[in-house]
Amino acid sequence: AQTVTQSQPEMSVQEAETVTLSCTYDTSESDYYLFWYKQPPSRQMILVIRQEAYKQQNATENRFSVNFQKAAKSFSLKISDSQLGDAAMYFCAYRVDTNKLIFGTGTLLAVQP
Amino acid sequence: ETGVTQTPRHLVMGMTNKKSLKCEQHLGHNAMYWYKQSAKKPLELMFVYNFKEQTENNSVPSRFSPECPNSSHLFLHLHTLQPEDSALYLCASSQEGGRRGNTQYFGPGTRLTVL
């Protein structure tokens, strides 16, 4: 069965510093997609970044980048120059079959001023 | 945050009540989803609709009844719920077809409390 594991329930980072959130997944497929979603307190879940497994290049979106290690089934999210608005719950997700997203349990990120 | 809307945002109901959650997407998507988000648990996919047809029912109890009258609207009818059904219910939509990387866009959720 496909699973997604986020081993860090909570993380903390100083404003302007860099933080890395970890995610591992289990799959037997070779072609799939991975996502990081952000859910601020009492606000909507939004997509941060996504990675296509057949692309070797790591995805980047402004201050957000991933370290995708396909052989290790690892998909970590790096947030550079952390800002107060980055404080949120971050979910890693894996897309299986045609529509199904499998989510991890999330990492709660606190940003200290 | 107007792409996917959900009403009501908060709902308190007794175990014998009947209520409905509503979701509307303004993105022109052809697939809609219901998820359940409970504390310290991964999001659980409940139902998937593609082109108004239900294509996934993830072993959800019959006290939850979905309805998708068209590609823009999705309802979740609630009946005889249990306190353990208290959770945040999220609606999402996506444009399906072709490769599997289509992003799902989420609504703000309905916070449901069952007394």
Coordinates of C-alpha atoms in Angstrom, one line a residue:
Chain A
A1 CA 0.0 0.0 0.0
Q2 CA 1.2 3.5 -0.8
T3 CA 2.0 5.5 2.3
V4 CA 3.5 9.0 3.0
T5 CA 5.5 9.6 6.2
Q6 CA 6.3 12.9 7.7
S7 CA 8.5 12.2 10.7
Q8 CA 8.6 15.7 12.1
P9 CA 5.3 16.6 13.8
E10 CA 6.6 20.1 14.6
M11 CA 9.5 22.3 13.5
S12 CA 10.7 25.8 14.4
V13 CA 12.8 28.2 12.4
Q14 CA 14.1 31.8 13.0
E15 CA 12.8 34.4 10.6
A16 CA 15.2 34.8 7.6
E17 CA 16.7 31.3 8.2
T18 CA 16.3 28.1 6.2
V19 CA 14.4 25.1 7.3
T20 CA 13.9 21.7 5.7
L21 CA 10.8 19.5 6.2
S22 CA 11.2 15.8 5.5
C23 CA 8.9 13.4 3.7
T24 CA 9.3 9.8 2.6
Y25 CA 6.8 7.7 0.7
D26 CA 6.4 4.1 -0.3
T27 CA 5.4 3.1 -3.8
S28 CA 6.1 0.5 -6.4
E29 CA 5.2 2.8 -9.3
S30 CA 7.8 4.6 -11.4
D31 CA 5.7 7.5 -12.7
Y32 CA 3.9 9.6 -10.1
Y33 CA 3.6 13.1 -8.7
L34 CA 4.5 14.5 -5.3
F35 CA 3.1 17.7 -3.7
W36 CA 3.6 19.9 -0.8
Y37 CA 0.6 21.7 0.5
K38 CA 0.5 24.5 3.1
Q39 CA -2.4 25.0 5.5
P40 CA -2.2 28.2 7.6
P41 CA -4.2 28.4 10.8
S42 CA -7.9 28.6 10.0
R43 CA -7.2 29.2 6.4
Q44 CA -7.4 27.3 3.1
M45 CA -4.9 24.6 2.1
I46 CA -2.9 25.8 -0.9
L47 CA -0.3 24.1 -3.1
V48 CA 3.3 25.1 -2.4
I49 CA 5.1 23.0 -5.0
R50 CA 4.9 19.8 -7.0
Q51 CA 7.4 17.4 -8.5
E52 CA 7.0 15.0 -11.4
A53 CA 8.8 11.8 -10.7
Y54 CA 10.1 11.4 -14.2
K55 CA 11.9 14.7 -14.0
Q56 CA 15.3 14.6 -12.4
Q57 CA 15.5 18.3 -11.8
N58 CA 14.2 19.4 -8.4
A59 CA 11.2 21.8 -8.5
T60 CA 11.6 25.3 -7.3
E61 CA 9.1 28.0 -6.5
N62 CA 10.7 31.3 -5.3
R63 CA 11.9 30.6 -1.7
F64 CA 10.5 27.0 -1.8
S65 CA 12.5 24.1 -3.3
V66 CA 12.5 20.4 -3.0
N67 CA 15.2 17.7 -2.7
F68 CA 13.7 14.8 -4.6
Q69 CA 15.6 11.5 -4.2
K70 CA 13.7 9.0 -6.2
A71 CA 15.7 5.9 -5.3
A72 CA 15.5 6.8 -1.6
K73 CA 11.8 7.7 -2.0
S74 CA 12.4 11.0 -0.3
F75 CA 10.8 14.4 -1.0
S76 CA 11.9 17.1 1.4
L77 CA 10.9 20.8 1.3
K78 CA 13.3 23.6 1.8
I79 CA 12.1 27.0 2.8
S80 CA 14.7 29.7 2.4
D81 CA 14.6 33.2 4.0
S82 CA 11.7 32.1 6.2
Q83 CA 9.0 34.7 6.8
L84 CA 6.3 34.9 9.5
G85 CA 3.7 34.1 6.9
D86 CA 5.3 30.7 6.4
A87 CA 4.0 29.5 9.7
A88 CA 1.5 26.8 8.9
M89 CA 0.9 23.1 8.8
Y90 CA 2.7 21.5 5.8
F91 CA 1.5 18.4 4.2
C92 CA 3.3 16.1 1.8
A93 CA 1.2 14.2 -0.6
Y94 CA 1.6 11.5 -3.3
R95 CA -0.7 11.1 -6.2
V96 CA -1.7 7.6 -7.0
D97 CA -4.0 6.3 -9.8
T98 CA -6.0 9.0 -11.6
N99 CA -7.3 11.1 -8.8
K100 CA -6.3 9.9 -5.4
L101 CA -4.0 11.9 -3.2
I102 CA -2.3 10.2 -0.2
F103 CA -1.3 12.6 2.5
G104 CA 1.1 12.5 5.3
T105 CA 0.2 13.6 8.9
G106 CA 1.7 17.0 8.5
T107 CA 4.5 19.1 10.0
L108 CA 3.6 22.2 12.0
L109 CA 6.1 24.9 11.3
A110 CA 6.6 27.8 13.7
V111 CA 8.5 30.9 12.6
Q112 CA 10.2 32.8 15.4
P113 CA 10.7 36.6 14.9
Chain B
E1 CA -9.6 32.4 -2.1
T2 CA -12.7 32.3 -4.2
G3 CA -11.8 29.3 -6.4
V4 CA -13.5 26.7 -4.2
T5 CA -16.1 27.8 -1.7
Q6 CA -17.8 25.8 1.1
T7 CA -20.8 26.5 3.3
P8 CA -21.3 26.6 6.1
R9 CA -17.9 27.2 7.6
H10 CA -19.0 25.9 11.0
L11 CA -21.7 23.5 11.9
V12 CA -22.8 22.1 15.2
M13 CA -25.4 19.3 15.1
G14 CA -26.9 16.7 17.3
M15 CA -26.7 13.0 16.5
T16 CA -30.3 12.9 15.2
N17 CA -30.1 15.9 13.0
K18 CA -29.9 16.0 9.2
K19 CA -27.7 18.6 7.6
S20 CA -25.9 19.2 4.3
L21 CA -22.5 20.6 3.5
K22 CA -22.2 22.5 0.2
C23 CA -19.2 23.0 -2.0
E24 CA -18.9 25.1 -5.2
Q25 CA -16.0 25.4 -7.5
H26 CA -15.5 28.4 -9.9
L27 CA -12.5 27.0 -11.7
G28 CA -14.2 25.1 -14.5
H29 CA -12.9 21.8 -13.2
N30 CA -14.4 18.4 -14.0
A31 CA -13.6 16.5 -10.8
M32 CA -14.6 17.1 -7.1
Y33 CA -13.6 15.5 -3.9
W34 CA -14.6 15.2 -0.2
Y35 CA -11.9 14.8 2.4
K36 CA -12.1 14.4 6.2
Q37 CA -9.4 16.0 8.3
S38 CA -9.1 14.9 11.9
A39 CA -6.5 16.0 14.4
K40 CA -3.2 14.2 14.2
K41 CA -4.4 12.0 11.3
P42 CA -3.7 12.3 7.5
L43 CA -6.4 13.7 5.4
E44 CA -8.8 10.9 4.4
L45 CA -10.3 10.8 1.0
M46 CA -14.0 10.1 1.2
F47 CA -15.5 10.5 -2.2
V48 CA -14.4 11.3 -5.8
Y49 CA -16.6 12.5 -8.6
N50 CA -15.5 12.7 -12.2
F51 CA -17.8 14.4 -14.6
K52 CA -20.6 14.1 -12.0
E53 CA -20.1 10.4 -11.6
Q54 CA -18.9 8.9 -8.4
T55 CA -15.7 7.0 -9.0
E56 CA -14.5 6.5 -5.5
N57 CA -16.1 5.7 -2.2
N58 CA -13.4 5.0 0.3
S59 CA -15.5 2.8 2.6
V60 CA -17.4 5.7 4.0
P61 CA -20.3 4.9 6.3
S62 CA -23.7 5.4 4.8
R63 CA -24.6 8.2 7.2
F64 CA -22.5 10.3 4.8
S65 CA -24.3 10.6 1.4
P66 CA -22.7 12.7 -1.4
E67 CA -24.5 14.3 -4.2
C68 CA -23.0 15.9 -7.3
P69 CA -25.7 17.5 -9.5
N70 CA -23.2 19.1 -11.9
S71 CA -19.5 19.6 -12.2
S72 CA -19.5 22.8 -10.2
H73 CA -21.5 21.7 -7.1
L74 CA -20.9 19.0 -4.6
F75 CA -23.0 18.2 -1.5
L76 CA -22.4 16.0 1.5
H77 CA -25.6 15.0 3.2
L78 CA -25.2 14.1 6.9
H79 CA -27.6 11.9 8.9
T80 CA -27.4 10.3 12.3
L81 CA -23.8 11.2 12.8
Q82 CA -21.6 10.1 15.7
P83 CA -19.4 12.3 17.9
E84 CA -16.3 10.7 16.2
D85 CA -17.5 12.3 13.0
S86 CA -16.5 15.7 14.3
A87 CA -13.8 17.0 12.0
L88 CA -12.9 19.5 9.3
Y89 CA -14.5 18.5 6.0
L90 CA -12.6 19.7 3.0
C91 CA -13.8 19.9 -0.6
A92 CA -11.4 20.0 -3.5
S93 CA -11.6 20.1 -7.3
S94 CA -9.2 19.5 -10.2
Q95 CA -9.2 19.3 -13.9
E96 CA -8.7 15.7 -14.9
G97 CA -7.5 14.1 -18.1
G98 CA -4.1 13.3 -19.5
R99 CA -1.3 12.9 -17.0
R100 CA -1.9 12.3 -13.3
G101 CA -0.2 15.5 -12.0
N102 CA -3.3 17.7 -12.0
T103 CA -3.3 19.8 -8.9
Q104 CA -6.3 19.6 -6.5
Y105 CA -7.5 23.0 -5.2
F106 CA -9.1 23.0 -1.8
G107 CA -11.9 24.9 -0.2
P108 CA -11.7 26.5 3.3
G109 CA -13.5 23.5 4.9
T110 CA -16.5 23.1 7.2
R111 CA -15.7 22.6 10.8
L112 CA -18.3 20.0 12.0
T113 CA -19.0 19.3 15.6
V114 CA -21.4 16.5 16.5
L115 CA -22.8 16.6 20.0

